Coordinates of C-alpha atoms in Angstrom, one line a residue:
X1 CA -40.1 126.8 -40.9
X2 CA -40.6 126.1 -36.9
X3 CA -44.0 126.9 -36.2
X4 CA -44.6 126.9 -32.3
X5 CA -48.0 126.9 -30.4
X6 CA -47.8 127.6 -26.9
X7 CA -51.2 125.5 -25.2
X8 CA -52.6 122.2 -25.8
X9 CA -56.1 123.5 -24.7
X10 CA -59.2 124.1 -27.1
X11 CA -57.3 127.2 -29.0
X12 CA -54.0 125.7 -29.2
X13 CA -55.0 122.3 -30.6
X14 CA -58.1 123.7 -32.7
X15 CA -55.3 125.9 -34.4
X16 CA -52.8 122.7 -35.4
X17 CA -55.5 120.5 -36.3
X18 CA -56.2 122.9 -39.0
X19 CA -53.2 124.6 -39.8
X20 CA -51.4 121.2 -39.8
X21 CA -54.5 120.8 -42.9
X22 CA -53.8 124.0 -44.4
X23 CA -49.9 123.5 -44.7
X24 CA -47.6 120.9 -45.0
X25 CA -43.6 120.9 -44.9
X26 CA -43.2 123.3 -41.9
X27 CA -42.8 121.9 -38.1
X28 CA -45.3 122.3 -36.0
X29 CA -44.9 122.1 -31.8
X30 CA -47.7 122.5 -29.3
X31 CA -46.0 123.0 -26.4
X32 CA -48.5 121.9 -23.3
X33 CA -47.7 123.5 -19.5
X34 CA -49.6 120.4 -18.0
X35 CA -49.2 116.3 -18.5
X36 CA -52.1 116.6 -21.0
X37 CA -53.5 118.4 -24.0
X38 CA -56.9 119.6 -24.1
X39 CA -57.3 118.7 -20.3
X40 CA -60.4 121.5 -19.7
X41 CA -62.0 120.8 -23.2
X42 CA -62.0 116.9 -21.3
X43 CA -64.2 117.7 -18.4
X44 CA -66.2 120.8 -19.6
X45 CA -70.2 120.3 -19.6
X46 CA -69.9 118.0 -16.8
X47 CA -68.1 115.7 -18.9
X48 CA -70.6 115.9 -22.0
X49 CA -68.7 119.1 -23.8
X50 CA -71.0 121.9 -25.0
X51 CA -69.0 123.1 -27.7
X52 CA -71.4 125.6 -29.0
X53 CA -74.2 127.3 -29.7
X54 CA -76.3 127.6 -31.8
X55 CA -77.1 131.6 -30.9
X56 CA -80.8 131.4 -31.5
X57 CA -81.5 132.9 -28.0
X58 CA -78.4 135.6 -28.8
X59 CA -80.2 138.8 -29.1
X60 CA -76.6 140.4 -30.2
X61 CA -73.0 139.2 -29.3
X62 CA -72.6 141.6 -26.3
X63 CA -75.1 139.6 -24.7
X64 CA -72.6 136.4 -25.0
X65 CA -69.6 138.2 -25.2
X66 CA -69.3 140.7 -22.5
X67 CA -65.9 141.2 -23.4
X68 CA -64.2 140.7 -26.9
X69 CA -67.7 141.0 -28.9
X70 CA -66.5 143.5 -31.0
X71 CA -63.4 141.5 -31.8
X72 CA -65.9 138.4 -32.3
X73 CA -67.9 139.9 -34.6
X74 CA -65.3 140.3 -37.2
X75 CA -64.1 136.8 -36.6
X76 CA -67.4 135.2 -37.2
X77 CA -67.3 136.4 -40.6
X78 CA -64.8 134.0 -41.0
X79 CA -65.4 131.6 -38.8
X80 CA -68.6 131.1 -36.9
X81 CA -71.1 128.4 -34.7
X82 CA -72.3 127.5 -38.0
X83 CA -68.8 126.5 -38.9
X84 CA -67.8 124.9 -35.9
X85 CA -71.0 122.6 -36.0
X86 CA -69.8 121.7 -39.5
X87 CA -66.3 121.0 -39.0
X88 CA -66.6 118.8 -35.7
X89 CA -69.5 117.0 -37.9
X90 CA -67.2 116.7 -41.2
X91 CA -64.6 115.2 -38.6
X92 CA -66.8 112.5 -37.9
X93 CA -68.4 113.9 -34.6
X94 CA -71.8 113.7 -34.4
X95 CA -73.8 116.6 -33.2
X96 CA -77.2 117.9 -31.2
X97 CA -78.8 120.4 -30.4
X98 CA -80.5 121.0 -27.3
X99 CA -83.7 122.7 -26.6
X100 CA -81.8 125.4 -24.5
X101 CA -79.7 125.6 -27.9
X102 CA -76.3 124.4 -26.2
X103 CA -74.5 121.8 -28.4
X104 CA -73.0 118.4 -27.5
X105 CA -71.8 115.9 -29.2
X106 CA -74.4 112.9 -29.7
X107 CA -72.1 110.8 -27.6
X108 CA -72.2 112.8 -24.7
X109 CA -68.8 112.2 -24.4
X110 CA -66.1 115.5 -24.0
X111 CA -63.2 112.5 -24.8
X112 CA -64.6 112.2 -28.2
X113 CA -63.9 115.9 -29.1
X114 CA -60.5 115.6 -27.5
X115 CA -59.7 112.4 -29.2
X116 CA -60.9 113.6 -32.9
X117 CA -58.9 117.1 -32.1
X118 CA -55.1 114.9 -31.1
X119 CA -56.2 112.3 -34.1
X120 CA -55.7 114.8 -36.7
X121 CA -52.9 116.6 -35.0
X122 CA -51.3 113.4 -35.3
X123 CA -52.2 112.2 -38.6
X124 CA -51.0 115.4 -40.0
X125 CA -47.6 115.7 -38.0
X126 CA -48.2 117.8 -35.6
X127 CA -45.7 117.3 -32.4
X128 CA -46.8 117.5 -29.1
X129 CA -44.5 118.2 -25.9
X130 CA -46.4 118.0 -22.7
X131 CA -44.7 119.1 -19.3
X132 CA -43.7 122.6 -21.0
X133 CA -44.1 125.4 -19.4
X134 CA -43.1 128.8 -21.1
X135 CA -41.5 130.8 -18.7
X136 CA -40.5 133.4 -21.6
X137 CA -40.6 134.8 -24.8
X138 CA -38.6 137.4 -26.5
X139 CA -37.2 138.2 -29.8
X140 CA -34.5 136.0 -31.3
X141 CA -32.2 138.7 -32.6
X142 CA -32.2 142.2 -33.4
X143 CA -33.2 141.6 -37.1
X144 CA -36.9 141.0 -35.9
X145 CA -37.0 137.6 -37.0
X146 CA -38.0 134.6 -35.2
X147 CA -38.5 134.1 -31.1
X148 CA -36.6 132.7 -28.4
X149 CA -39.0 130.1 -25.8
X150 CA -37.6 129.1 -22.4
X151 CA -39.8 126.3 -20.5
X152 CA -39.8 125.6 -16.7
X153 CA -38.3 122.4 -17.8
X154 CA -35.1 124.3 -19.2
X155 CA -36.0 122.9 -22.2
X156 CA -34.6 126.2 -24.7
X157 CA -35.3 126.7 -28.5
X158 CA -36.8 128.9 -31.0
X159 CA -39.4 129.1 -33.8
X160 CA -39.9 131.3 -36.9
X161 CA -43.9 131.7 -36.0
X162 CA -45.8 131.3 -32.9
X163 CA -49.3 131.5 -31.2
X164 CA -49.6 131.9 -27.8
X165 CA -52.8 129.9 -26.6
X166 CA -51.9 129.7 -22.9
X167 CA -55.6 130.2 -22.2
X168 CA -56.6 132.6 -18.7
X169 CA -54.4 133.3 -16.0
X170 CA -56.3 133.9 -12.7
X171 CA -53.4 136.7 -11.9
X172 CA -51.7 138.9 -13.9
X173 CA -48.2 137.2 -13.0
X174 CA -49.6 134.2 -15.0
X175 CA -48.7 136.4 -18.2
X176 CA -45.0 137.2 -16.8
X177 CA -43.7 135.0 -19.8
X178 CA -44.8 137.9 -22.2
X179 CA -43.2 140.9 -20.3
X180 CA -39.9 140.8 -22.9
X181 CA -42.7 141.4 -25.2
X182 CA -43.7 145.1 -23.8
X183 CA -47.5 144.4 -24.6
X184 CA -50.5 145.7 -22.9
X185 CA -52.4 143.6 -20.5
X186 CA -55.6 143.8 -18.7
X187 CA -55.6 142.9 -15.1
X188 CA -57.6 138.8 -15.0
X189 CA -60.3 138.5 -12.6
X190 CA -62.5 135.8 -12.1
X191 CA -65.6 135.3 -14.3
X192 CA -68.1 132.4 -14.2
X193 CA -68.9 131.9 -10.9
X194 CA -71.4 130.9 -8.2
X195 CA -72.1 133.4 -4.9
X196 CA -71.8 133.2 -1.2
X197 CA -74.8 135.0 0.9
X198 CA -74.5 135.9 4.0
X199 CA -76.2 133.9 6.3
X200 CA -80.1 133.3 5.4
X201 CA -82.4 130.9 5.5
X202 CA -82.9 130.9 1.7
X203 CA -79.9 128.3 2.0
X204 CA -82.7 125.8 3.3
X205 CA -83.9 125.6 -0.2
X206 CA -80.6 124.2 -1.3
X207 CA -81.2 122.4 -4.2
X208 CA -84.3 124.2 -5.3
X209 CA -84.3 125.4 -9.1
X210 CA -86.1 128.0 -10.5
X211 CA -86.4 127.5 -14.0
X212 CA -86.6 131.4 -15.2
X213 CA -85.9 134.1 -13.0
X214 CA -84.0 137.5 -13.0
X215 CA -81.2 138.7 -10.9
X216 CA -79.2 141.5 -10.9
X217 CA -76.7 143.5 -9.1
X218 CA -78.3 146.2 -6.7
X219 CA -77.4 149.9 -7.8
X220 CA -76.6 149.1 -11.3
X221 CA -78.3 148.2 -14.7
X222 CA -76.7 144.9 -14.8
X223 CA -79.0 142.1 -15.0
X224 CA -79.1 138.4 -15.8
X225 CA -82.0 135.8 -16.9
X226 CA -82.1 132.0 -16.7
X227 CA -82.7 128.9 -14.5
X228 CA -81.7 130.0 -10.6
X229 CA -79.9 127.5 -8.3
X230 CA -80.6 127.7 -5.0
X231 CA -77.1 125.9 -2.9
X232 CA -76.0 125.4 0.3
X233 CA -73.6 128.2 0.0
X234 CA -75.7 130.5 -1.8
X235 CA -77.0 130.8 -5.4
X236 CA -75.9 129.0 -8.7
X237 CA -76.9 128.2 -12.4
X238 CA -77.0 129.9 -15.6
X239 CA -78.8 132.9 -14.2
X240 CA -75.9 133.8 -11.7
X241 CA -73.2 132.5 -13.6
X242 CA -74.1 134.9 -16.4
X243 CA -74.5 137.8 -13.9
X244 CA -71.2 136.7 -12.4
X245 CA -70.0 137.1 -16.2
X246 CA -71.5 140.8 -17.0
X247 CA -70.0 142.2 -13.7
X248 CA -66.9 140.3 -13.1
X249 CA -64.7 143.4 -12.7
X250 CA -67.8 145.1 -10.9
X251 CA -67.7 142.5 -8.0
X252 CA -64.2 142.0 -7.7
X253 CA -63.7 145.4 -7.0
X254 CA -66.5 145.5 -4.4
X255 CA -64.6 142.4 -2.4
X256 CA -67.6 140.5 -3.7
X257 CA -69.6 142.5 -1.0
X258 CA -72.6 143.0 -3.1
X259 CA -76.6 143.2 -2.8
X260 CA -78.4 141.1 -5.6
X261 CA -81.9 140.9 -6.4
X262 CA -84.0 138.3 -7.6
X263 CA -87.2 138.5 -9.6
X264 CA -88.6 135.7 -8.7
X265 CA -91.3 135.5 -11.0
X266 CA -88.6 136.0 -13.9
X267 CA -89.5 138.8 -16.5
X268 CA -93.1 139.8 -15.2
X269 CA -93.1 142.9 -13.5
X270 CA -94.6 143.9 -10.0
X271 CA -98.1 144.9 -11.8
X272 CA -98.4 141.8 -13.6
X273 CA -97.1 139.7 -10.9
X274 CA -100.5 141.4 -8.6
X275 CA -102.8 140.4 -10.8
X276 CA -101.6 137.1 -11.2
X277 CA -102.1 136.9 -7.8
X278 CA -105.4 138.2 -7.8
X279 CA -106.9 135.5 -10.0
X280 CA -105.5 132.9 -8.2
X281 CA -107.3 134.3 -4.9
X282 CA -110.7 134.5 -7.1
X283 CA -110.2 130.8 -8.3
X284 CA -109.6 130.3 -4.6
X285 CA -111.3 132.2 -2.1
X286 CA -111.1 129.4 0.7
X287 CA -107.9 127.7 -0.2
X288 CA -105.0 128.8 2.1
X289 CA -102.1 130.5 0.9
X290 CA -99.5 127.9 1.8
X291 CA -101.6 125.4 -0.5
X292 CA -102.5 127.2 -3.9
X293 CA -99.3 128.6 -5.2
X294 CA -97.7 129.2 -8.8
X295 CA -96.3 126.3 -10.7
X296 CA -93.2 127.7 -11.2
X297 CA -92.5 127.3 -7.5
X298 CA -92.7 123.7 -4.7
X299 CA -94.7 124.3 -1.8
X300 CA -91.0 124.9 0.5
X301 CA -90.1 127.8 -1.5
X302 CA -93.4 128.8 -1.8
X303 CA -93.4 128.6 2.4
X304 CA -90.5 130.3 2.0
X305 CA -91.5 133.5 0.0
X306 CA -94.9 133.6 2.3
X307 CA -92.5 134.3 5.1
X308 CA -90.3 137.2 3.2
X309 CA -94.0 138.8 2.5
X310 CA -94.6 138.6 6.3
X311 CA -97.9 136.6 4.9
X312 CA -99.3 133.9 7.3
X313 CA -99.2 130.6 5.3
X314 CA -102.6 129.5 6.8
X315 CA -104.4 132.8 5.9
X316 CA -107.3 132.3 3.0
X317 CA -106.7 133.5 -0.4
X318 CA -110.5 135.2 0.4
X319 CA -108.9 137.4 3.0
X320 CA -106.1 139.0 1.2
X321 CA -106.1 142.9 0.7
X322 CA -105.3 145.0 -2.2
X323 CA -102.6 145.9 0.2
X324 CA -101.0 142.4 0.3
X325 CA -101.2 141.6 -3.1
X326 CA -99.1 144.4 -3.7
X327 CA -96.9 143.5 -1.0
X328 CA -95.9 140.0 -2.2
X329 CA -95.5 141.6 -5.7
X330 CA -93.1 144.2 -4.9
X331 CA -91.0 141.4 -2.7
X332 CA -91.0 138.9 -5.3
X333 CA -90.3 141.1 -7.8
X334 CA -87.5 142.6 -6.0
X335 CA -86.1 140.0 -3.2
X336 CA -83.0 141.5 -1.9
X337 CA -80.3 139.4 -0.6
X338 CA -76.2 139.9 0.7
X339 CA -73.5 138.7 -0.9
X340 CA -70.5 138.0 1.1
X341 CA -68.0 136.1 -1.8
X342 CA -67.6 134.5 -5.0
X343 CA -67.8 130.5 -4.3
X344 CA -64.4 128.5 -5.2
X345 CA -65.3 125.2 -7.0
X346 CA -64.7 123.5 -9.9
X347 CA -67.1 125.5 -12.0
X348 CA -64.6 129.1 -12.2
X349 CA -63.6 128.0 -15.4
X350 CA -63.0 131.5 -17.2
X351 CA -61.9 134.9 -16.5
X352 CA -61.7 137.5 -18.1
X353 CA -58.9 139.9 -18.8
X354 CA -55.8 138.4 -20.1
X355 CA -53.6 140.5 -23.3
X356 CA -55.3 143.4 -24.6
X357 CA -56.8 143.6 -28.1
X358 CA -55.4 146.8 -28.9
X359 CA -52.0 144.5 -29.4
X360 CA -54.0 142.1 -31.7
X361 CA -55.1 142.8 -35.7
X362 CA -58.6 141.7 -35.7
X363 CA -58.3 140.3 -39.2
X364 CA -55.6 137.9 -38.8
X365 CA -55.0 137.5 -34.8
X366 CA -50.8 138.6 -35.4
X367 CA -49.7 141.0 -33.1
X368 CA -49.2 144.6 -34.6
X369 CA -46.2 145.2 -33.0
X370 CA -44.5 142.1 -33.4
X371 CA -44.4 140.0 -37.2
X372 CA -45.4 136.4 -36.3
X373 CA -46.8 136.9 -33.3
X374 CA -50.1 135.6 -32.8
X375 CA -52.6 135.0 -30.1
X376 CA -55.7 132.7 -29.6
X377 CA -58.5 131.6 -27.0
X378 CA -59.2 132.9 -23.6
X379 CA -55.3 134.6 -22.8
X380 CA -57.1 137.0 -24.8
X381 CA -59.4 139.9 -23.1
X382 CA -62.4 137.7 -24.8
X383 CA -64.9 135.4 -22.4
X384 CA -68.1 134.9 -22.5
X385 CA -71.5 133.6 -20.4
X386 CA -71.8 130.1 -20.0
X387 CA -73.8 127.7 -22.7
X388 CA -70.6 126.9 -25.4
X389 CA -69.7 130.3 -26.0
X390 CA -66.5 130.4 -24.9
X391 CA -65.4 127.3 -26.4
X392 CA -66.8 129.2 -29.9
X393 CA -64.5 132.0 -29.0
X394 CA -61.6 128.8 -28.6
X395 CA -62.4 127.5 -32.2
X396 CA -63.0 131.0 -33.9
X397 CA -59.7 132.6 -33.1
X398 CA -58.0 129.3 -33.3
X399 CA -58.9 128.6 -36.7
X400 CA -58.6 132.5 -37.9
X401 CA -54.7 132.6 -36.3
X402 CA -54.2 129.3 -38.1
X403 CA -55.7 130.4 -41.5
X404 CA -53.2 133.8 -41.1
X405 CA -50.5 131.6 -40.0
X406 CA -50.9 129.5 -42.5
X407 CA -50.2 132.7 -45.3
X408 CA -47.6 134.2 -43.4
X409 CA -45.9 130.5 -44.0
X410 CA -46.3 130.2 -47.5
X411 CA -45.4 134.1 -48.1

């Protein structure tokens, strides 16, 4: 039996290192568009791989999965975190756990989770064809059985059972290759990404982090937590790049023309933010403002957020009102700024969109209008917030398509 996979990216090569263990006597082809498998997986986490999580900090998969959690939640009953930490450990990687419950391998190194992943593809047979693009797909006869692939390459042929792990498409003409297929697709936007403000001084701070603040999209519930990055073009880190995540489709449809705000102060509201205040002006009646400041800030943001309070920096902690108390806790609480785009950099890993889920059977990953069809990883209407999730969502479809695969083979 011809068993193709279409992507040599986390999904793809997750899937044939394990249904290459499940099965044997079958061919199996991953059939990679670029001149490398597993390319992203190489340079993910900076080079270092966070592969997972360990979901501690997850109060419920929405939260990581802002699309697909539904989908996920069945999947982990089959395949979780917990399993992927065990497999990559049985395969002789190494793992850790960090503090902010992301996971990397103890090497540091993403090339060791590529080169264990091709190791066993090879061991076990697996054939890889790099410099394939699939340009389409369709049935290969009337009798439903088997599919027809044509590559860019004009490479032609067919197989008995396929995956598609072609991972996301920035536009929806990336999917063209599926369109003999008559399946539903959800438009792709961008997901994971840095913002553009308009011009401010705030910019001045580039490089400044704060290590917990809130930020959220003006006019909306939609709200994010996390270390903030302050950047030359804007704002960055985990704290945008999750609210980039939860409201994805929101901001492309506004243009990216947006107002945020940012609680600087993180999850401490305007009263308790006052009083804070208030006891440091008791501890420090004659100090001036611009000196005595939380810890949470350096004295040039600090500076800075004197100046969005319209608060002299030289005034004496001894002279401030009720009045002004209440006026730096309001502004800090809620600090509006402008956003004028989404920043393009190497960072825009994911989006989200991709083929609908209606067309997928959550317990196996087949198609369920089209026997041996099967799709993995992010081509799929799943992503998720940054911190190893959406690698997880790589592994956990990859290894439930190949488990199903893998029965559908020996039926």
């Amino acid at each position: 039996m011809e068993i193709a996979i279409i992507g040599g990216g986390a999904a793809g090569c997750f899937a044939a290192a394990n249904l290459s263990s499940f099965i044997h006597g079958h061919t199996i082809t991953v059939y990679e568009a670029g001149k490398r498998a597993l390319a992203k997986v190489a340079i993910t986490g900076g080079g270092r791989c966070n592969l997972t999580n360990s979901f501690l900090n997850i109060s419920s998969l929405e939260s990581a999965y802002p699309r697909g959690a539904r989908l996920m939640k069945r999947l982990f009953y089959d395949f979780n975190h917990n399993d992927a930490y065990n497999w990559f450990e049985a395969a002789g990687v190494p793992l850790l756990t960090q503090s902010d419950q992301c996971v990397f391998p103890v090497s540091q190194d993403a090339m060791e989770i590529v080169g264990t992943l091709l190791k066993i593809m090879h061991t076990n047979g697996v054939v890889l064809k790099t410099s394939h693009r699939l340009t389409r797909i369709s049935k290969a006869n009337k009798e439903d059985h088997g599919y027809s692939l044509q590559f860019s390459n004009g490479y032609n042929t067919s197989a008995d059972i396929v995956l598609v792990a072609t991972g996301g498409s920035p536009r929806i003409e990336g999917l063209s290759m599926l369109s003999p297929l008559g399946l539903s697709l959800v438009s792709p936007v961008p997901s994971l990404f840095s913002l553009c403000l308009a011009p401010h001084s705030l910019k001045d701070m580039a490089g400044t982090v704060v290590e917990d603040a809130v930020v959220g999209l003006c006019s909306t519930k939609i709200k994010a937590s996390g270390p903030l990055l302050i950047t030359h073009w804007g704002l960055s880190g985990p704290a945008i790049l999750k609210l980039s995540s939860y409201s994805a489709r929101l901001l492309n449809d506004l243009g990216y023309n947006a107002k945020i705000s940012i609680n600087w102060f993180g999850h401490s509201n305007e009263k308790e933010v006052s009083g804070m205040l208030y006891e440091m002006a008791i501890r420090n009646p004659q100090k001036q403002l611009q000196n005595i400041y939380p810890e949470c800030f350096n004295s040039k943001l600090w500076r800075f957020l004197l100046e969005q309070c319209k608060m002299r920096p030289e005034m004496r902690w001894g002279e401030m009102g009720s009045k002004g108390f209440s006026r730096m806790a309001a502004i800090m609480t809620n600090d509006i700024y402008n956003v004028n785009a989404k920043n393009k950099s190497k960072e825009e890993f994911v989006t989200c969109g991709g083929v609908s889920l209606d067309n997928i059977s959550a317990k196996t990953m087949e198609c369920r209008n089209h026997r041996g069809l099967f799709f993995a990883g992010e081509v799929l209407d799943i992503d998720a917030i940054t911190g190893g999730f959406n690698l997880q969502a790589a592994w956990t479809t990859g290894y439930v398509a190949a488990k199903a695969i893998a029965d559908y083979a020996l039926m």
